[in-house]
mmCIF file of C-alpha atoms in Angstrom:
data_model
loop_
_atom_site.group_PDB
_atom_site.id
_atom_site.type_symbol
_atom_site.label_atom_id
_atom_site.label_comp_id
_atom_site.label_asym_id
_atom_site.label_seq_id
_atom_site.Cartn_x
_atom_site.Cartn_y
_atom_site.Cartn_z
ATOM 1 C CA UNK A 38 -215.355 -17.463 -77.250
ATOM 2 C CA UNK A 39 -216.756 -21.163 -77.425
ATOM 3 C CA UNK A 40 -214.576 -23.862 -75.280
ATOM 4 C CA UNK A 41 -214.136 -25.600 -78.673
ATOM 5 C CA UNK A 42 -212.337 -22.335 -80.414
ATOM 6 C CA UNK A 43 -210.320 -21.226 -76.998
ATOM 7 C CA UNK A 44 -209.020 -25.139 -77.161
ATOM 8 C CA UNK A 45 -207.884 -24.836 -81.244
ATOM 9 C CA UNK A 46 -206.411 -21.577 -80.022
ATOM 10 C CA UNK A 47 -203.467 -23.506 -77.480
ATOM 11 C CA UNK A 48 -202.871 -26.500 -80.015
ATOM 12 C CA UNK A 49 -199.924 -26.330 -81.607
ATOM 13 C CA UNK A 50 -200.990 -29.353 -84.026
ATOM 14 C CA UNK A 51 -201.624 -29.490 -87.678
ATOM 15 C CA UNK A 52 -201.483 -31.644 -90.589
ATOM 16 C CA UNK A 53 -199.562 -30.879 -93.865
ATOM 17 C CA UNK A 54 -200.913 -33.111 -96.739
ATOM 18 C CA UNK A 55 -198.327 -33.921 -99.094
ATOM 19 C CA UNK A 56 -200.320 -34.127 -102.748
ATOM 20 C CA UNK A 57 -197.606 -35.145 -104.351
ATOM 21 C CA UNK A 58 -197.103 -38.383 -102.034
ATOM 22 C CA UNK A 59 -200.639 -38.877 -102.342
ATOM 23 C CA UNK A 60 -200.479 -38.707 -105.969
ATOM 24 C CA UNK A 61 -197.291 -41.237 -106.432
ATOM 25 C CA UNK A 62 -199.074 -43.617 -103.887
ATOM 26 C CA UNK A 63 -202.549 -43.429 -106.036
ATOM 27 C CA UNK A 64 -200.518 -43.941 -109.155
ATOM 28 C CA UNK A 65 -198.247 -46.926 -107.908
ATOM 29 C CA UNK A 66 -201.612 -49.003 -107.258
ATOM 30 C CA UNK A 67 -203.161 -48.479 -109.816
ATOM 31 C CA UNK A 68 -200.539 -49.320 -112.249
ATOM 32 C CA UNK A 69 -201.763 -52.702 -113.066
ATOM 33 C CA UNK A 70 -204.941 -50.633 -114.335
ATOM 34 C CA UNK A 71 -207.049 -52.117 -111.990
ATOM 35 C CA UNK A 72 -209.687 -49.414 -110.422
ATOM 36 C CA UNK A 73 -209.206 -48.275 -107.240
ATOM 37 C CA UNK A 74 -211.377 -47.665 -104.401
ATOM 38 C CA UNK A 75 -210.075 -44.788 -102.735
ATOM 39 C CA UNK A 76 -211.368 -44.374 -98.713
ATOM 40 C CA UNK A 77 -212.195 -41.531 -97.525
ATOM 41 C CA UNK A 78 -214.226 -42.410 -94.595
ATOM 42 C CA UNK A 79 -214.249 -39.988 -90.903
ATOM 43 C CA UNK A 80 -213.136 -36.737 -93.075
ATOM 44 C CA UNK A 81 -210.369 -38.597 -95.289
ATOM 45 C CA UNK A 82 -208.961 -39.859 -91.851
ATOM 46 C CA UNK A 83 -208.691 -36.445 -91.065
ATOM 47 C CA UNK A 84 -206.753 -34.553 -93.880
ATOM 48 C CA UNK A 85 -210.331 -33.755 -95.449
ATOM 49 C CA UNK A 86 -212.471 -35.845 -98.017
ATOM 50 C CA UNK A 87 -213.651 -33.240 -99.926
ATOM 51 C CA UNK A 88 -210.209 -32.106 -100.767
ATOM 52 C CA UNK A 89 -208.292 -35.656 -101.227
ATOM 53 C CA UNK A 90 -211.451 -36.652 -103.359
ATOM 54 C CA UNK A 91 -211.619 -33.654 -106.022
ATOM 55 C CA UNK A 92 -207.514 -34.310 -105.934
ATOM 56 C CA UNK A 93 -207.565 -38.160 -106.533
ATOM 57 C CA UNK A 94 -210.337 -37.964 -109.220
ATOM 58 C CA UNK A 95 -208.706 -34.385 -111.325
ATOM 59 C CA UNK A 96 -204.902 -35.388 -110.926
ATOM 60 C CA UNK A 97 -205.097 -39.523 -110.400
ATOM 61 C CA UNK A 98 -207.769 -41.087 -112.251
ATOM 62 C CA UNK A 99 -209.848 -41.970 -109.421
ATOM 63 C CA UNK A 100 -213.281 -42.630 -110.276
ATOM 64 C CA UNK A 101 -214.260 -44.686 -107.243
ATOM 65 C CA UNK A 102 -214.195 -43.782 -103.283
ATOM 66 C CA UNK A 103 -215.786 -45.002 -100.390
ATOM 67 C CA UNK A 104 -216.926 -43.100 -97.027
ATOM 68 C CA UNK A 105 -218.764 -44.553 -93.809
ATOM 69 C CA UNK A 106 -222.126 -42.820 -94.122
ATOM 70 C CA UNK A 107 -224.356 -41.473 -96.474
ATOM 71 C CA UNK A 108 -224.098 -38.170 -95.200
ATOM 72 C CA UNK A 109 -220.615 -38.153 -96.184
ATOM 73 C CA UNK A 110 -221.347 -39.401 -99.698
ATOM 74 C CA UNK A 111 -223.948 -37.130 -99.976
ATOM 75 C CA UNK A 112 -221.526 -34.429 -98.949
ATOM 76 C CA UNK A 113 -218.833 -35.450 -101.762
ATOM 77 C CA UNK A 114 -221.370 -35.891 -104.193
ATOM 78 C CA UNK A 115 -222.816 -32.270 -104.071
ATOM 79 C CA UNK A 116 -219.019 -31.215 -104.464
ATOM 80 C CA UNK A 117 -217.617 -33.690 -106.947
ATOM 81 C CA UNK A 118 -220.883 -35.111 -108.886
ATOM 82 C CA UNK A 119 -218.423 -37.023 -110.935
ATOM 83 C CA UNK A 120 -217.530 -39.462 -109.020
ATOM 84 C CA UNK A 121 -218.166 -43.003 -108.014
ATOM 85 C CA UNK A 122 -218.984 -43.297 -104.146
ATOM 86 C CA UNK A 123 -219.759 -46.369 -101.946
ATOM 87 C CA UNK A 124 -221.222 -45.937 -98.551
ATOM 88 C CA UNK A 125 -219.167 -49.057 -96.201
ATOM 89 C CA UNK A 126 -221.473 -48.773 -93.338
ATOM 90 C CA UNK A 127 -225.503 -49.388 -92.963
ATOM 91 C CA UNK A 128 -227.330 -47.161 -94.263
ATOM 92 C CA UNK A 129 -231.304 -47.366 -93.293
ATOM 93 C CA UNK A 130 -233.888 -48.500 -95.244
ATOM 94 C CA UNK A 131 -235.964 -44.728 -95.436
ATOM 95 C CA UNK A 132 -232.690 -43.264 -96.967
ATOM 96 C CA UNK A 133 -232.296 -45.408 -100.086
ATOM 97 C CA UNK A 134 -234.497 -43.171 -102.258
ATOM 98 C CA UNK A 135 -231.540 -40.657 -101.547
ATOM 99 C CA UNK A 136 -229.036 -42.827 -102.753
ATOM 100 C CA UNK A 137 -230.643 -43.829 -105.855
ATOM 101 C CA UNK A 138 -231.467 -39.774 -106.649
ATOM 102 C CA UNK A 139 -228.054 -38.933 -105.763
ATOM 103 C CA UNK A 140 -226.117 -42.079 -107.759
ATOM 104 C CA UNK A 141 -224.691 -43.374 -104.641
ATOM 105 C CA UNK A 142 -224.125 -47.063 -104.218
ATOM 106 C CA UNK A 143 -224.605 -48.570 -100.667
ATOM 107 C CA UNK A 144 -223.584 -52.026 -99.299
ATOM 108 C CA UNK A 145 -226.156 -55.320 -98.590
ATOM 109 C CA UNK A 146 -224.804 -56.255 -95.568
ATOM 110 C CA UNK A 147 -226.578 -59.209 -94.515
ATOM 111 C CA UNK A 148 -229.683 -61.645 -95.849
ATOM 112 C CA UNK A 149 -232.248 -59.980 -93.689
ATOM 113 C CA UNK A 150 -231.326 -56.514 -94.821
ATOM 114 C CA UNK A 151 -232.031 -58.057 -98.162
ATOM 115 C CA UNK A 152 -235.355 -59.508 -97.680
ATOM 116 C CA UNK A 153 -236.910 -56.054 -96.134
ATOM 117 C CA UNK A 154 -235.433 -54.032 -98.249
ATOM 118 C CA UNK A 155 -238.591 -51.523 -99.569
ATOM 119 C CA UNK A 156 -240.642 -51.240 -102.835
ATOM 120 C CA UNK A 157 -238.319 -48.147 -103.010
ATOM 121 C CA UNK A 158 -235.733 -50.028 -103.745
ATOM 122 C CA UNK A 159 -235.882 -50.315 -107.305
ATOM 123 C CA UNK A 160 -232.788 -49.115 -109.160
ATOM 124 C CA UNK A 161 -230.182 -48.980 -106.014
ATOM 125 C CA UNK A 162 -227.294 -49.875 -107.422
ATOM 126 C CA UNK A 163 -225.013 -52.099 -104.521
ATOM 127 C CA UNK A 164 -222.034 -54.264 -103.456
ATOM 128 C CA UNK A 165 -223.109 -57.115 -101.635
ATOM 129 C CA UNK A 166 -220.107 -57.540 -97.799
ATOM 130 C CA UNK A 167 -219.167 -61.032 -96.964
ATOM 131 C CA UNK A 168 -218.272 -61.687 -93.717
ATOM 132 C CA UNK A 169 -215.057 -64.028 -93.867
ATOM 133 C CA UNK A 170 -213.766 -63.040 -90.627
ATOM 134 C CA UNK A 171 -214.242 -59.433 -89.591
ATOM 135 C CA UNK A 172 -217.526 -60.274 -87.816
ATOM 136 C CA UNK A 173 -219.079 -57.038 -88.156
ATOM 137 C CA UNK A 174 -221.582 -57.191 -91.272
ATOM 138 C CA UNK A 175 -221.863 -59.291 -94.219
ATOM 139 C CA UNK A 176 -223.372 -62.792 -94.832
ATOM 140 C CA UNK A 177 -221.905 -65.977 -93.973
ATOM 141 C CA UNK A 178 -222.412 -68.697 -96.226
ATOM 142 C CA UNK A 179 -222.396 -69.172 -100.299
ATOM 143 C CA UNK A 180 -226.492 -70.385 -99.554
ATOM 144 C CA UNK A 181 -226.850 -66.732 -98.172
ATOM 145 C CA UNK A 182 -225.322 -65.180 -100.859
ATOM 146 C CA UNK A 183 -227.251 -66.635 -103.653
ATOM 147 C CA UNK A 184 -230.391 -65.969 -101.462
ATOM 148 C CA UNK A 185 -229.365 -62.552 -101.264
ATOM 149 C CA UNK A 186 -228.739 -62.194 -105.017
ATOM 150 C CA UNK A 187 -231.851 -63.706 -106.016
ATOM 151 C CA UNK A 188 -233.896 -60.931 -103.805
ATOM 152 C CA UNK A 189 -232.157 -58.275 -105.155
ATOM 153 C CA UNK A 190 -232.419 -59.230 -108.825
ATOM 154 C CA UNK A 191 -236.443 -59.902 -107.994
ATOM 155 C CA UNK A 192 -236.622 -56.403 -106.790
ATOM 156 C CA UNK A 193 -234.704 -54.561 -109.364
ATOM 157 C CA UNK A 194 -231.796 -54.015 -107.927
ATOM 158 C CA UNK A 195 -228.162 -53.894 -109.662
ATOM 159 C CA UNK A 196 -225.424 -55.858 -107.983
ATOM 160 C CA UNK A 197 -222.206 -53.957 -108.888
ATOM 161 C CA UNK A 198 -220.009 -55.570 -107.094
ATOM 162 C CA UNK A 199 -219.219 -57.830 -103.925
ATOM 163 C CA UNK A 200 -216.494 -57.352 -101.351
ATOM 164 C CA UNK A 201 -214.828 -58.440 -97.673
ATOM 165 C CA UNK A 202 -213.233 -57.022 -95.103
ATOM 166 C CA UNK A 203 -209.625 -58.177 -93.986
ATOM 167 C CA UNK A 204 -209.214 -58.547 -89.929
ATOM 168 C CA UNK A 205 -205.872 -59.132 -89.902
ATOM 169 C CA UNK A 206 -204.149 -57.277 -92.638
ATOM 170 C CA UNK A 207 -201.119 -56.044 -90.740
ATOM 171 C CA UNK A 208 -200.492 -59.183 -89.256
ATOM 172 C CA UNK A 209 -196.636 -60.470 -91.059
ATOM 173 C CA UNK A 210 -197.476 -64.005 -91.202
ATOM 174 C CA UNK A 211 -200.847 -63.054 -93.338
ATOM 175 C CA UNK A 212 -202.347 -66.189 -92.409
ATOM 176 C CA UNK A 213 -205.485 -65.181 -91.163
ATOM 177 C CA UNK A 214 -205.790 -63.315 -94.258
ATOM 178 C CA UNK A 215 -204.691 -65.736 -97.003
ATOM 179 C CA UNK A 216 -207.369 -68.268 -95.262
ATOM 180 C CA UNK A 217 -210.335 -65.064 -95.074
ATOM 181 C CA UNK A 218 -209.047 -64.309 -99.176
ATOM 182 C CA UNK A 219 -209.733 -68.367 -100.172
ATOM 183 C CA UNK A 220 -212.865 -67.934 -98.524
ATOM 184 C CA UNK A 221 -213.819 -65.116 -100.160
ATOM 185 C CA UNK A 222 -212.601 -66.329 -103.689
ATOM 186 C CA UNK A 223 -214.666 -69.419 -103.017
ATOM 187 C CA UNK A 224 -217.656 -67.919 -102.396
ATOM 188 C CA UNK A 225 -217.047 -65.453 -105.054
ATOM 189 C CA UNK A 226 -217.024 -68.741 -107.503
ATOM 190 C CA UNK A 227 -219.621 -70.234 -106.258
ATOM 191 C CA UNK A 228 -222.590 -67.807 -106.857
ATOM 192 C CA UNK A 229 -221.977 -67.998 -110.706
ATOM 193 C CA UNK A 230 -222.759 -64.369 -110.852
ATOM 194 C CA UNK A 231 -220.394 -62.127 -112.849
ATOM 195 C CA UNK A 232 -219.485 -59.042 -110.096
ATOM 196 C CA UNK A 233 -218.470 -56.003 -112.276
ATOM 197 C CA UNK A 234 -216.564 -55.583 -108.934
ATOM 198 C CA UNK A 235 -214.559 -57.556 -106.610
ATOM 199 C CA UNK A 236 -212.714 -56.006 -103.904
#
């Protein structure tokens, strides 16, 4: 017996995923019929991608979710080739011909990722991070951003959508967020580039 299975053996822990909760709360946001992004990232958080995925895209009308890694897009996508996925975290640059065989769409998170990005590169398809306050990736400034979608339209990639990263979302005054949204919506604006997606 491995030390991993004798430990499982004396837990008396388990989670219970309640589909139909998970179906209401799918439903209630999307009843503006916006699309959703549905994130799935570490294992669905722990109740298990693979299953909350194939659920949220046959019973919800989820076309879209996002995961950490391309191994876990990769994953989904061998399971559920229907749907939509977007990798959040850096992926490196010797794995994009996977993404583009597999239909995945990864993130540009910053100007220098940009500029080296390979020959290989043709035909990605990505969302571009701005950094309005998280300070983990993402570019800074609206000069950045139009640098970074020139490069990627001069390489042949397609810009899907663009996005940011809340740092204080549970905060109740939602101050920090309100200012990192106006940022983000000014930005936005200010490349003159129509995002199929902004999130």
């Amino acid at each position: 017996m491995s030390m991993q299975e004798s430990f499982n053996m004396f837990r008396k822990t388990w989670i219970d995923i309640d589909f139909d909760a998970l179906e209401f709360n799918l439903k209630h946001f999307r009843r503006d019929n916006k699309e959703l992004i549905f994130v799935v990232k570490a294992n669905g958080y722990g109740h298990g991608d693979l299953k909350v995925s194939k659920f949220a895209y046959q019973h919800c009308d989820i076309n879209w979710i996002a995961v950490s890694s391309l191994d876990e897009a990769y994953h989904i996508h061998k399971h559920v080739p229907e749907l939509n996925i977007l990798v959040l975290g850096y992926t490196d640059y010797q794995y994009i011909p996977i993404a583009i065989e597999n239909n995945i769409t990864l993130i540009i998170p910053s100007l220098e990722y940009a500029q080296n990005l390979p020959e290989t590169s043709h035909g990605l398809h990505v969302h571009i991070k701005v950094d309005t306050g998280m300070n983990r990736l993402g570019c800074k400034t609206a000069n950045e951003l139009q640098e970074i979608i020139n490069i990627l339209l001069s390489k042949g990639v397609f810009i899907d959508g663009i996005f940011s990263h809340f740092a204080c979302s549970d905060q109740k005054d939602g101050d920090m967020s309100k200012k990192q949204y106006n940022q983000f919506k000014e930005m936005v604006i200010s490349s003159n580039y129509n995002f199929p997606m902004v999130h």
